Short mmCIF file of C-alpha atoms in Angstrom, two decimals:
data_model
loop_
_atom_site.label_atom_id
_atom_site.label_comp_id
_atom_site.label_asym_id
_atom_site.label_seq_id
_atom_site.Cartn_x
_atom_site.Cartn_y
_atom_site.Cartn_z
CA UNK M 167 29.16 27.26 -139.22
CA UNK M 168 26.00 27.00 -137.67
CA UNK M 169 23.91 24.42 -135.75
CA UNK M 170 21.86 23.31 -138.66
CA UNK M 171 25.19 22.48 -141.10
CA UNK M 172 25.54 19.08 -142.14
CA UNK M 173 29.38 19.15 -142.20
CA UNK M 174 32.19 20.03 -139.77
CA UNK M 175 35.12 22.22 -140.57
CA UNK M 176 38.21 20.24 -140.07
CA UNK M 177 40.28 21.33 -137.54
CA UNK M 178 43.39 23.18 -138.90
CA UNK M 179 46.05 22.20 -136.08
CA UNK M 180 47.49 18.76 -134.83
CA UNK M 181 47.88 18.36 -131.15
CA UNK M 182 50.95 18.52 -129.57
CA UNK M 183 52.57 15.76 -128.25
CA UNK M 184 51.63 16.25 -124.56
CA UNK M 185 47.69 16.86 -125.24
CA UNK M 186 45.16 14.33 -125.39
CA UNK M 187 41.71 14.37 -127.06
CA UNK M 188 39.82 12.95 -124.58
CA UNK M 189 40.95 15.61 -122.09
CA UNK M 190 38.39 18.31 -121.45
CA UNK M 191 39.77 21.42 -119.35
CA UNK M 192 37.04 24.12 -118.03
CA UNK M 193 38.28 27.12 -117.37
CA UNK M 194 36.52 28.83 -114.15
CA UNK M 195 36.65 32.41 -112.88
CA UNK M 196 35.36 34.57 -109.62
CA UNK M 197 31.60 35.61 -110.59
CA UNK M 198 30.43 33.34 -113.26
CA UNK M 199 27.32 32.03 -113.30
CA UNK M 200 26.48 28.75 -111.66
CA UNK M 201 24.15 27.07 -114.90
CA UNK M 202 26.49 27.43 -117.54
CA UNK M 203 29.52 26.53 -115.34
CA UNK M 204 27.66 23.14 -114.47
CA UNK M 205 27.01 22.27 -117.90
CA UNK M 206 30.23 21.12 -119.37
CA UNK M 207 30.98 19.72 -115.88
CA UNK M 208 27.78 17.46 -116.25
CA UNK M 209 28.81 16.68 -120.03
CA UNK M 210 32.41 15.50 -119.76
CA UNK M 211 32.45 15.00 -116.03
CA UNK M 212 30.55 11.95 -115.29
CA UNK M 213 30.98 8.63 -116.26
CA UNK M 214 27.94 7.40 -118.88
CA UNK M 215 29.65 4.41 -120.22
CA UNK M 216 26.98 2.37 -119.38
CA UNK M 217 24.46 4.27 -121.59
CA UNK M 218 26.86 3.84 -124.75
CA UNK M 219 28.40 7.48 -124.06
CA UNK M 220 32.41 7.23 -124.41
CA UNK M 221 34.18 8.65 -121.14
CA UNK M 222 36.00 11.78 -121.25
CA UNK M 223 38.67 13.20 -118.66
CA UNK M 224 37.36 16.48 -116.95
CA UNK M 225 40.15 18.85 -115.78
CA UNK M 226 38.56 21.74 -113.51
CA UNK M 227 41.00 24.76 -113.54
CA UNK M 228 40.79 27.71 -112.15
CA UNK M 229 41.30 31.09 -114.14
CA UNK M 230 42.82 33.36 -111.54
CA UNK M 231 44.38 33.01 -108.46
CA UNK M 232 41.50 34.43 -106.28
CA UNK M 233 38.37 32.64 -104.54
CA UNK M 234 36.04 31.00 -107.10
CA UNK M 235 32.42 32.84 -105.47
CA UNK M 236 29.63 32.06 -107.93
CA UNK M 237 26.13 32.86 -108.17
CA UNK M 238 24.32 32.38 -104.44
CA UNK M 239 27.04 33.23 -102.98
CA UNK M 240 29.10 29.80 -103.55
CA UNK M 241 32.11 29.39 -103.70
CA UNK M 242 34.14 26.43 -105.31
CA UNK M 243 37.72 24.84 -105.17
CA UNK M 244 39.39 24.23 -108.50
CA UNK M 245 41.42 20.98 -108.04
CA UNK M 246 43.61 22.39 -111.37
CA UNK M 247 45.35 25.83 -112.21
CA UNK M 248 45.98 27.12 -115.36
CA UNK M 249 49.25 25.04 -116.03
CA UNK M 250 46.59 21.75 -116.21
CA UNK M 251 45.20 23.47 -119.94
CA UNK M 252 48.34 22.14 -121.22
CA UNK M 253 47.22 18.63 -121.07
CA UNK M 254 43.62 19.40 -122.33
CA UNK M 255 42.45 18.79 -126.43
CA UNK M 256 39.39 20.98 -125.45
CA UNK M 257 39.14 24.31 -123.75
CA UNK M 258 36.16 25.08 -122.39
CA UNK M 259 35.27 28.61 -121.26
CA UNK M 260 31.71 28.39 -119.96
CA UNK M 261 31.27 32.51 -119.38
CA UNK M 262 32.76 35.24 -118.38
CA UNK M 263 31.70 37.62 -115.11
CA UNK M 264 30.88 40.49 -116.96
CA UNK M 265 30.98 41.89 -120.42
CA UNK M 266 32.66 45.14 -119.31
CA UNK M 267 36.02 43.65 -117.91
CA UNK M 268 38.79 42.57 -119.30
CA UNK M 269 39.72 39.03 -118.55
CA UNK M 270 43.13 38.20 -116.25
CA UNK M 271 46.01 38.10 -119.02
CA UNK M 272 47.56 34.71 -117.95
CA UNK M 273 44.11 33.28 -118.82
CA UNK M 274 44.26 34.65 -122.40
CA UNK M 275 47.86 33.84 -122.89
CA UNK M 276 46.95 30.33 -121.43
CA UNK M 277 44.07 30.18 -124.19
CA UNK M 278 46.56 31.40 -127.01
CA UNK M 279 48.69 28.97 -126.00
CA UNK M 280 46.43 25.81 -126.26
CA UNK M 281 45.01 27.12 -129.34
CA UNK M 282 48.38 27.38 -130.95
CA UNK M 283 49.19 23.70 -129.59
CA UNK M 284 46.10 22.57 -131.52
CA UNK M 285 43.65 22.62 -128.98
CA UNK M 286 40.12 23.04 -129.36
CA UNK M 287 38.71 26.43 -127.92
CA UNK M 288 34.91 26.29 -126.62
CA UNK M 289 33.14 29.63 -125.40
CA UNK M 290 29.86 29.53 -123.61
CA UNK M 291 27.40 32.73 -123.96
CA UNK M 292 29.86 35.08 -122.08
CA UNK M 293 32.82 33.02 -122.39
CA UNK M 294 32.99 34.73 -126.07
CA UNK M 295 34.22 37.60 -124.78
CA UNK M 296 37.07 35.65 -123.43
CA UNK M 297 38.03 33.80 -126.71
CA UNK M 298 37.37 37.52 -128.46
CA UNK M 299 39.99 39.32 -125.85
CA UNK M 300 42.20 36.53 -126.41
CA UNK M 301 41.92 37.25 -130.49
CA UNK M 302 41.14 33.91 -130.83
CA UNK M 303 37.78 34.98 -132.58
CA UNK M 304 39.49 37.55 -134.98
CA UNK M 305 38.23 37.01 -138.62
CA UNK M 306 36.01 34.21 -137.75
CA UNK M 307 31.98 33.57 -137.06
CA UNK M 308 30.93 33.09 -133.21
CA UNK M 309 27.75 33.96 -131.37
CA UNK M 310 26.80 34.49 -127.97
CA UNK M 311 24.06 35.72 -125.37
CA UNK M 312 21.68 37.75 -128.06
CA UNK M 313 21.55 40.33 -125.51
CA UNK M 314 24.87 40.76 -125.87
CA UNK M 315 25.45 40.16 -129.42
CA UNK M 316 25.64 43.68 -130.25
CA UNK M 317 28.58 44.67 -127.67
CA UNK M 318 30.39 41.85 -128.61
CA UNK M 319 29.96 43.48 -132.31
CA UNK M 320 30.59 46.60 -131.66
CA UNK M 321 33.79 45.77 -129.04
CA UNK M 322 35.40 43.25 -131.57
CA UNK M 323 34.71 44.57 -134.86
CA UNK M 324 36.83 42.18 -136.92
CA UNK M 325 34.43 39.09 -135.22
CA UNK M 326 31.54 38.31 -137.73
CA UNK M 327 29.24 38.10 -134.80
CA UNK M 328 25.69 35.87 -135.64
CA UNK M 329 23.31 36.94 -132.79
CA UNK M 330 20.50 34.28 -135.04
CA UNK M 331 22.42 30.70 -134.36
CA UNK M 332 22.43 28.52 -130.85
CA UNK M 333 25.94 27.68 -131.68
CA UNK M 334 28.68 28.17 -134.39
CA UNK M 335 31.05 25.70 -135.22
CA UNK M 336 34.21 27.44 -137.10
CA UNK M 337 36.53 23.72 -136.39
CA UNK M 338 39.04 24.51 -133.70
CA UNK M 339 36.66 27.65 -132.26
CA UNK M 340 33.00 27.01 -131.22
CA UNK M 341 30.71 29.58 -129.63
CA UNK M 342 27.57 29.30 -128.18
CA UNK M 343 24.72 31.73 -127.28
CA UNK M 344 23.20 31.88 -123.80
CA UNK M 345 22.39 29.28 -121.05
CA UNK M 346 20.83 26.61 -122.37
CA UNK M 347 22.59 26.81 -125.74
CA UNK M 348 25.67 25.24 -124.10
CA UNK M 349 24.19 22.22 -123.66
CA UNK M 350 23.31 21.92 -127.53
CA UNK M 351 27.24 23.12 -128.04
CA UNK M 352 28.19 20.19 -125.54
CA UNK M 353 26.00 17.61 -127.35
CA UNK M 354 27.35 19.21 -130.56
CA UNK M 355 30.71 18.28 -129.41
CA UNK M 356 30.01 14.61 -128.15
CA UNK M 357 28.54 14.20 -131.92
CA UNK M 358 31.34 14.90 -133.63
CA UNK M 359 33.65 13.49 -131.59
CA UNK M 360 32.18 9.73 -131.13
CA UNK M 361 28.84 9.83 -133.60
CA UNK M 362 24.73 10.83 -133.59
CA UNK M 363 24.08 7.21 -131.39
CA UNK M 364 26.34 8.71 -128.00
CA UNK M 365 24.77 12.12 -128.24
CA UNK M 366 21.66 10.66 -128.80
CA UNK M 367 22.25 8.66 -125.47
CA UNK M 368 23.45 11.38 -123.22
CA UNK M 369 20.42 13.43 -124.67
CA UNK M 370 18.47 10.94 -122.92
CA UNK M 371 20.00 10.80 -120.13
CA UNK M 372 19.99 14.76 -119.55
CA UNK M 373 16.35 14.81 -120.62
CA UNK M 374 17.10 16.91 -123.62
CA UNK M 375 16.25 17.04 -127.08
CA UNK M 376 19.83 15.63 -128.78
CA UNK M 377 19.26 18.52 -131.56
CA UNK M 378 17.02 21.58 -131.39
CA UNK M 379 15.93 23.23 -134.74
CA UNK M 380 16.09 27.15 -135.66
CA UNK M 381 18.13 29.71 -133.53
CA UNK M 382 17.75 32.73 -131.45
CA UNK M 383 15.19 34.45 -133.32
CA UNK M 384 12.36 33.45 -131.42
CA UNK M 385 13.97 34.74 -128.21
CA UNK M 386 15.40 38.02 -129.47
CA UNK M 387 14.35 41.53 -127.78
CA UNK M 388 14.81 44.93 -129.03
CA UNK M 389 18.48 44.68 -127.69
CA UNK M 390 21.29 47.24 -128.80
CA UNK M 391 24.93 47.72 -127.36
CA UNK M 392 25.35 49.91 -124.04
CA UNK M 393 27.27 52.33 -125.44
CA UNK M 394 24.87 53.33 -128.39
CA UNK M 395 23.74 56.18 -126.15
CA UNK M 396 26.68 57.64 -127.10
CA UNK M 397 26.65 56.78 -130.77
CA UNK M 398 24.86 59.58 -133.46
CA UNK M 399 23.03 56.62 -135.01
CA UNK M 400 21.08 56.01 -131.73
CA UNK M 401 18.51 58.83 -132.77
CA UNK M 402 17.87 57.21 -135.83
CA UNK M 403 17.20 53.09 -134.35
CA UNK M 404 15.39 55.07 -131.55
CA UNK M 405 12.92 56.54 -134.28
CA UNK M 406 13.00 53.19 -136.04
CA UNK M 407 11.76 50.99 -133.01
CA UNK M 408 9.02 53.79 -132.34
CA UNK M 409 7.70 53.88 -136.22
CA UNK M 410 7.61 50.33 -136.71
CA UNK M 411 4.15 50.66 -137.95
CA UNK M 412 5.17 52.53 -140.68
CA UNK M 413 6.32 51.05 -144.02
CA UNK M 414 9.97 52.34 -144.50
CA UNK M 415 12.96 50.87 -145.69
CA UNK M 416 16.88 51.25 -145.52
CA UNK M 417 17.37 53.62 -147.50
CA UNK M 418 14.76 55.97 -145.38
CA UNK M 419 16.94 55.68 -142.25
CA UNK M 420 20.45 56.25 -144.07
CA UNK M 421 18.69 59.47 -145.06
CA UNK M 422 17.48 60.26 -141.80
CA UNK M 423 20.97 59.63 -140.62
CA UNK M 424 22.57 61.92 -143.48
CA UNK M 425 24.73 58.73 -144.64
CA UNK M 426 24.86 57.36 -148.06
CA UNK M 427 23.37 53.67 -147.88
CA UNK M 428 26.86 52.21 -147.70
CA UNK M 429 28.35 54.28 -144.85
CA UNK M 430 25.16 53.68 -142.99
CA UNK M 431 25.29 49.84 -143.67
CA UNK M 432 28.81 49.43 -142.25
CA UNK M 433 28.30 51.62 -139.66
CA UNK M 434 24.98 50.19 -138.56
CA UNK M 435 26.49 46.78 -138.43
CA UNK M 436 29.64 48.14 -136.33
CA UNK M 437 26.91 49.37 -133.65
CA UNK M 438 24.87 46.43 -133.75
CA UNK M 439 26.28 43.24 -135.64
CA UNK M 440 23.39 43.03 -137.62
CA UNK M 441 22.97 44.67 -141.24
CA UNK M 442 20.69 47.24 -140.89
CA UNK M 443 17.34 45.38 -143.41
CA UNK M 444 18.03 41.89 -141.18
CA UNK M 445 17.98 44.10 -138.15
CA UNK M 446 14.39 45.90 -139.45
CA UNK M 447 12.92 42.72 -140.19
CA UNK M 448 13.41 41.15 -136.81
CA UNK M 449 12.17 44.10 -135.24
CA UNK M 450 8.81 43.74 -137.52
CA UNK M 451 8.68 40.12 -137.02
CA UNK M 452 9.23 40.87 -133.00
CA UNK M 453 6.14 43.32 -133.05
CA UNK M 454 4.09 41.10 -134.85
CA UNK M 455 4.90 38.21 -132.13
CA UNK M 456 3.85 40.47 -129.73
CA UNK M 457 0.47 41.56 -131.12
CA UNK M 458 -0.51 38.37 -132.04
CA UNK M 459 -0.06 37.77 -128.47
CA UNK M 460 -1.59 40.12 -127.11
CA UNK M 461 -4.43 41.72 -129.60
CA UNK M 462 -7.38 40.19 -131.16
CA UNK M 463 -6.15 41.96 -134.60
CA UNK M 464 -6.28 39.55 -138.16
CA UNK M 465 -2.85 38.54 -138.98
CA UNK M 466 -3.59 41.17 -141.99
CA UNK M 467 -4.29 43.75 -139.57
CA UNK M 468 -1.28 42.70 -137.74
CA UNK M 469 0.96 42.86 -140.90
CA UNK M 470 -0.35 46.40 -141.53
CA UNK M 471 1.03 47.54 -138.19
CA UNK M 472 3.86 46.24 -138.12
CA UNK M 473 5.21 48.13 -141.57
CA UNK M 474 4.95 45.00 -143.60
CA UNK M 475 3.73 45.80 -147.13
CA UNK M 476 1.51 42.25 -147.24
CA UNK M 477 0.21 39.61 -144.97
CA UNK M 478 2.42 37.60 -147.64
CA UNK M 479 5.43 39.26 -146.82
CA UNK M 480 4.65 38.84 -142.69
CA UNK M 481 4.21 35.14 -142.83
CA UNK M 482 7.19 34.57 -144.71
CA UNK M 483 9.28 36.17 -142.27
CA UNK M 484 7.59 35.18 -139.28
CA UNK M 485 8.16 31.52 -140.78
CA UNK M 486 11.73 32.33 -141.10
CA UNK M 487 12.44 33.52 -137.70
CA UNK M 488 9.78 31.47 -136.00
CA UNK M 489 9.30 28.07 -137.43
CA UNK M 490 5.75 28.81 -137.37
CA UNK M 491 2.80 30.44 -139.18
CA UNK M 492 1.36 33.70 -137.58
CA UNK M 493 -2.27 32.17 -136.99
CA UNK M 494 -0.45 28.92 -135.95
CA UNK M 495 1.76 30.77 -133.64
CA UNK M 496 -1.52 32.64 -131.83
CA UNK M 497 -3.41 29.49 -131.39
CA UNK M 498 -0.34 27.66 -129.71
CA UNK M 499 0.55 31.07 -127.66
CA UNK M 500 -3.27 30.72 -126.48
CA UNK M 501 -2.91 26.82 -125.75
CA UNK M 502 -0.15 27.17 -123.50
CA UNK M 503 -1.86 30.47 -121.22
CA UNK M 504 -3.87 29.47 -118.02
CA UNK M 505 -7.37 28.58 -119.04
CA UNK M 506 -10.02 28.43 -116.25
CA UNK M 507 -13.39 28.66 -118.08
CA UNK M 508 -15.79 25.75 -118.72
CA UNK M 509 -15.37 25.67 -122.28
CA UNK M 510 -11.42 25.28 -122.50
CA UNK M 511 -10.39 23.41 -125.27
CA UNK M 512 -7.44 20.86 -124.99
CA UNK M 513 -6.72 20.54 -128.49
CA UNK M 514 -5.47 23.93 -129.25
CA UNK M 515 -1.58 22.45 -130.52
CA UNK M 516 -3.40 19.88 -133.06
CA UNK M 517 -5.58 22.79 -134.32
CA UNK M 518 -2.35 25.05 -134.37
CA UNK M 519 -0.77 22.31 -136.58
CA UNK M 520 -3.55 22.00 -138.80
CA UNK M 521 -3.29 25.53 -139.20
CA UNK M 522 0.17 25.00 -140.40
CA UNK M 523 -0.11 22.79 -142.67
CA UNK M 524 -3.30 24.57 -144.62
CA UNK M 525 -0.82 27.18 -144.88
CA UNK M 526 1.91 25.72 -146.47
CA UNK M 527 -0.63 24.21 -148.86
CA UNK M 528 -0.88 20.82 -147.62
CA UNK M 529 -4.13 18.81 -148.04
CA UNK M 530 -6.21 17.66 -145.09
CA UNK M 531 -8.39 14.53 -145.05
CA UNK M 532 -11.69 14.73 -143.92
CA UNK M 533 -11.53 13.16 -140.46
CA UNK M 534 -9.07 16.35 -139.90
CA UNK M 535 -11.12 18.85 -141.85
CA UNK M 536 -14.43 17.89 -139.97
CA UNK M 537 -13.47 16.80 -136.76
CA UNK M 538 -15.65 18.60 -134.03
CA UNK M 539 -16.71 18.38 -130.33
CA UNK M 540 -19.91 17.10 -129.18
CA UNK M 541 -22.31 20.30 -129.14
CA UNK M 542 -20.35 21.95 -131.49
CA UNK M 543 -21.06 23.71 -134.62
CA UNK M 544 -19.51 22.08 -137.68
CA UNK M 545 -17.00 24.31 -138.68
CA UNK M 546 -14.55 22.48 -140.66
CA UNK M 547 -11.27 24.17 -141.89
CA UNK M 548 -10.84 25.02 -145.35
CA UNK M 549 -8.81 23.65 -147.94
CA UNK M 550 -6.74 25.86 -150.07
CA UNK M 551 -8.31 27.18 -152.97
CA UNK M 552 -12.05 25.47 -151.35
CA UNK M 553 -14.93 28.25 -151.79
CA UNK M 554 -15.45 31.39 -149.23
CA UNK M 555 -18.17 32.85 -148.47
CA UNK M 556 -19.01 36.52 -149.50
CA UNK M 557 -16.99 38.82 -147.68
CA UNK M 558 -19.23 41.24 -146.75
CA UNK M 559 -21.94 38.83 -144.95
CA UNK M 560 -22.90 40.57 -141.94
CA UNK M 561 -22.94 38.16 -138.65
CA UNK M 562 -26.28 36.87 -137.46
CA UNK M 563 -27.90 39.61 -135.40
CA UNK M 564 -28.30 37.45 -132.44
CA UNK M 565 -24.61 35.83 -132.43
CA UNK M 566 -23.14 38.31 -130.34
CA UNK M 567 -20.56 39.01 -132.30
CA UNK M 568 -19.13 42.62 -132.29
CA UNK M 569 -18.98 44.10 -135.90
CA UNK M 570 -16.54 47.04 -134.65
CA UNK M 571 -13.76 44.85 -133.03
CA UNK M 572 -11.10 43.34 -135.15
CA UNK M 573 -12.05 39.74 -136.58
CA UNK M 574 -9.69 37.15 -134.98
CA UNK M 575 -7.60 34.53 -137.83
CA UNK M 576 -5.97 32.45 -134.97
CA UNK M 577 -7.78 29.35 -135.72
CA UNK M 578 -8.51 30.21 -139.84
CA UNK M 579 -5.96 31.09 -142.42
CA UNK M 580 -6.55 33.99 -144.71
CA UNK M 581 -7.17 32.62 -148.25
CA UNK M 582 -7.54 34.86 -151.26
CA UNK M 583 -11.22 36.14 -151.51
CA UNK M 584 -13.42 34.59 -153.59
CA UNK M 585 -17.07 35.46 -154.82
CA UNK M 586 -18.69 32.24 -153.76
CA UNK M 587 -22.19 31.06 -152.47
CA UNK M 588 -22.32 29.17 -149.18
CA UNK M 589 -23.10 25.74 -148.29
CA UNK M 590 -26.83 25.76 -146.66
CA UNK M 591 -26.53 25.39 -142.80
CA UNK M 592 -22.63 26.32 -142.90
CA UNK M 593 -21.43 29.35 -141.39
CA UNK M 594 -19.54 32.19 -143.02
CA UNK M 595 -16.13 32.46 -141.96
CA UNK M 596 -14.80 36.08 -143.05
CA UNK M 597 -16.79 38.81 -142.70
CA UNK M 598 -18.10 37.54 -138.89
CA UNK M 599 -16.09 36.92 -136.01
CA UNK M 600 -15.19 33.73 -135.60
CA UNK M 601 -16.05 32.01 -132.23
CA UNK M 602 -13.38 31.33 -130.05
CA UNK M 603 -12.14 27.69 -129.52
CA UNK M 604 -11.55 28.52 -125.90
#
């Protein structure tokens, strides 16, 4: 179950008599990254009862009999060993040092035993590989850092890997995406145990949002398993990434692989951890994201250059994956970039929000539509359905606009063209290059 679900699966086992629900054991290994390791220590190991956060009892356990050296050459000393796991109601594996190395057998045995006795098992980031090696994720949904999700899916095909989620709660087994998503999952555990007020109080102490919306989609890259180079599908995947600007579907990819659609789907999912259609859409959205950040192509042109059949298709998939319209995303991205000119604008985030609302079909009041700064031309944003100027109106000869350069729609949504007149004194928008706000 994802972080957006409103119900939490019931734990299927009762705790054995010697385990206590308020005891959290954190299992550390040598070579583990210090950030992920510190997250459960900070969440469950500090007494914040004065802020309304119920107290947990923390046991920091060494997962192996070697010096625990972490990133930066620091050496840690854990006060407990694997035997302390027998008292914990929750066992957290913050991370694993290498996705290519098998975890220690003794630690895997201790995790299996804890699960059999009803303990809740949590894997943060690459800690999911330890849970998978113990067989605790077989037949279950799970997630991990998007960069390692394909490898997890390939190495453990019985695990239902979802690289889109920040965390997955399957009742007595929980996993999270990379790094900061560990905070999201730990806050979710506090929320599950003690309610939203306690989780909110803890989030305020940590200066983080109590619940982040969305998932890993906005962070995904062209990630593929390390072993893909030896797989026959590698050539097909490489071809798809190089030809995203062309319109092709999964049937075409299956044909290039000389496979039936069903066989291709099964092989592709085992290789990447994702259905081929979802993977292809994600790659097209990622390409659109890059073009919106680095070019002045209009949204319509971006859609065509990323293989979408229409701008409407791009907008729908873009919003589902990134939670924003393409135009609003571009405006917000440019607002975050360092600006140095005298004409820099500071209200771009607000304009991005208005663009987003316009593309959703919301009506804006006159103040929002006609807002302008002293000395600027009045150019209010159009409401959906408002008349448009003639699409072939040429730019003013002295305007400085470059008719050969693609127009930017970073600050005005693209609407269905209608042949109408324009109001006196109002500049036309569709046929000329807009003056950048910045």
